[in-house]
PDB file of C-alpha atoms in Angstrom:
ATOM      1  CA  MET A   1     -33.081  20.978 -12.430  1.00 51.00           C
ATOM      2  CA  ALA A   2     -34.786  24.316 -12.982  1.00 59.00           C
ATOM      3  CA  ASP A   3     -38.144  24.812 -14.613  1.00 66.00           C
ATOM      4  CA  ILE A   4     -37.972  25.752 -18.331  1.00 64.00           C
ATOM      5  CA  ALA A   5     -39.208  29.275 -17.482  1.00 67.00           C
ATOM      6  CA  GLU A   6     -36.170  29.823 -15.211  1.00 84.00           C
ATOM      7  CA  LEU A   7     -33.529  28.875 -17.802  1.00 89.00           C
ATOM      8  CA  ASP A   8     -31.275  31.453 -19.516  1.00 91.00           C
ATOM      9  CA  PRO A   9     -33.206  32.861 -22.528  1.00 92.00           C
ATOM     10  CA  ARG A  10     -29.991  33.374 -24.548  1.00 92.00           C
ATOM     11  CA  TRP A  11     -29.870  29.631 -25.301  1.00 92.00           C
ATOM     12  CA  GLU A  12     -32.199  27.016 -26.743  1.00 92.00           C
ATOM     13  CA  TRP A  13     -32.929  24.277 -24.206  1.00 92.00           C
ATOM     14  CA  ILE A  14     -33.468  20.616 -25.046  1.00 91.00           C
ATOM     15  CA  GLU A  15     -35.721  18.601 -22.768  1.00 90.00           C
ATOM     16  CA  ILE A  16     -34.306  15.289 -21.560  1.00 88.00           C
ATOM     17  CA  PRO A  17     -37.049  13.137 -20.067  1.00 84.00           C
ATOM     18  CA  ASN A  18     -36.022  11.269 -16.944  1.00 82.00           C
ATOM     19  CA  LEU A  19     -38.120   8.182 -16.224  1.00 80.00           C
ATOM     20  CA  GLY A  20     -39.620   8.501 -12.780  1.00 79.00           C
ATOM     21  CA  GLY A  21     -37.698  11.660 -11.961  1.00 80.00           C
ATOM     22  CA  LEU A  22     -37.558  15.355 -12.719  1.00 81.00           C
ATOM     23  CA  THR A  23     -37.272  16.485 -16.309  1.00 83.00           C
ATOM     24  CA  GLU A  24     -33.797  17.789 -17.126  1.00 88.00           C
ATOM     25  CA  TYR A  25     -32.682  20.281 -19.778  1.00 90.00           C
ATOM     26  CA  ILE A  26     -29.396  20.608 -21.622  1.00 91.00           C
ATOM     27  CA  ARG A  27     -28.201  23.782 -23.290  1.00 91.00           C
ATOM     28  CA  GLY A  28     -28.537  23.828 -27.068  1.00 93.00           C
ATOM     29  CA  ALA A  29     -27.711  26.445 -29.679  1.00 94.00           C
ATOM     30  CA  CYS A  30     -27.220  30.131 -28.910  1.00 95.00           C
ATOM     31  CA  ARG A  31     -30.053  32.438 -29.978  1.00 93.00           C
ATOM     32  CA  HIS A  32     -27.690  35.431 -30.585  1.00 93.00           C
ATOM     33  CA  LEU A  33     -29.981  37.874 -28.758  1.00 92.00           C
ATOM     34  CA  HIS A  34     -27.330  40.491 -27.896  1.00 92.00           C
ATOM     35  CA  THR A  35     -25.007  41.007 -30.846  1.00 94.00           C
ATOM     36  CA  ILE A  36     -22.392  43.729 -31.266  1.00 95.00           C
ATOM     37  CA  GLU A  37     -21.903  45.552 -34.578  1.00 95.00           C
ATOM     38  CA  VAL A  38     -18.459  45.453 -36.200  1.00 95.00           C
ATOM     39  CA  ARG A  39     -17.845  48.549 -38.317  1.00 95.00           C
ATOM     40  CA  ALA A  40     -15.216  49.307 -40.952  1.00 94.00           C
ATOM     41  CA  ALA A  41     -12.745  51.916 -39.709  1.00 94.00           C
ATOM     42  CA  VAL A  42     -12.736  53.953 -42.933  1.00 95.00           C
ATOM     43  CA  THR A  43     -16.367  53.857 -44.086  1.00 94.00           C
ATOM     44  CA  ASP A  44     -18.147  53.185 -40.747  1.00 94.00           C
ATOM     45  CA  GLU A  45     -20.173  50.534 -42.598  1.00 94.00           C
ATOM     46  CA  VAL A  46     -21.427  47.523 -40.594  1.00 94.00           C
ATOM     47  CA  VAL A  47     -19.337  44.578 -41.846  1.00 95.00           C
ATOM     48  CA  ALA A  48     -20.345  41.889 -39.314  1.00 95.00           C
ATOM     49  CA  HIS A  49     -21.982  41.176 -35.976  1.00 95.00           C
ATOM     50  CA  LEU A  50     -20.411  39.359 -33.037  1.00 96.00           C
ATOM     51  CA  CYS A  51     -22.273  37.361 -30.413  1.00 95.00           C
ATOM     52  CA  PRO A  52     -20.521  37.786 -27.039  1.00 95.00           C
ATOM     53  CA  ASP A  53     -22.403  34.835 -25.554  1.00 93.00           C
ATOM     54  CA  CYS A  54     -20.968  32.169 -27.894  1.00 94.00           C
ATOM     55  CA  ASP A  55     -18.153  34.066 -29.679  1.00 94.00           C
ATOM     56  CA  THR A  56     -19.704  33.587 -33.123  1.00 94.00           C
ATOM     57  CA  GLN A  57     -19.224  35.998 -36.028  1.00 94.00           C
ATOM     58  CA  LEU A  58     -22.481  36.644 -37.885  1.00 94.00           C
ATOM     59  CA  PRO A  59     -23.068  38.325 -41.263  1.00 93.00           C
ATOM     60  CA  ALA A  60     -23.518  42.085 -41.555  1.00 90.00           C
ATOM     61  CA  SER A  61     -27.218  41.666 -42.351  1.00 83.00           C
ATOM     62  CA  LYS A  62     -28.273  40.115 -39.056  1.00 56.00           C
ATOM     63  CA  GLY A  63     -30.935  37.775 -40.397  1.00 47.00           C
ATOM     64  CA  VAL A  64     -30.561  35.191 -37.656  1.00 44.00           C
TER      65      VAL A  64
END
């Protein structure tokens, strides 16, 4: 498997030790690095954020 530095930074990676072999990593939770604002049509107020990587809707105040 790839070195931890080569893995996709959008995701958390969990190290799985492999006795006598190479260390493996499995993909964990999304870090929501590239969110898209969702705005109200009438007021143009930000009402939510969407993460295109994992299809999660986040609150308007992006405190992730």
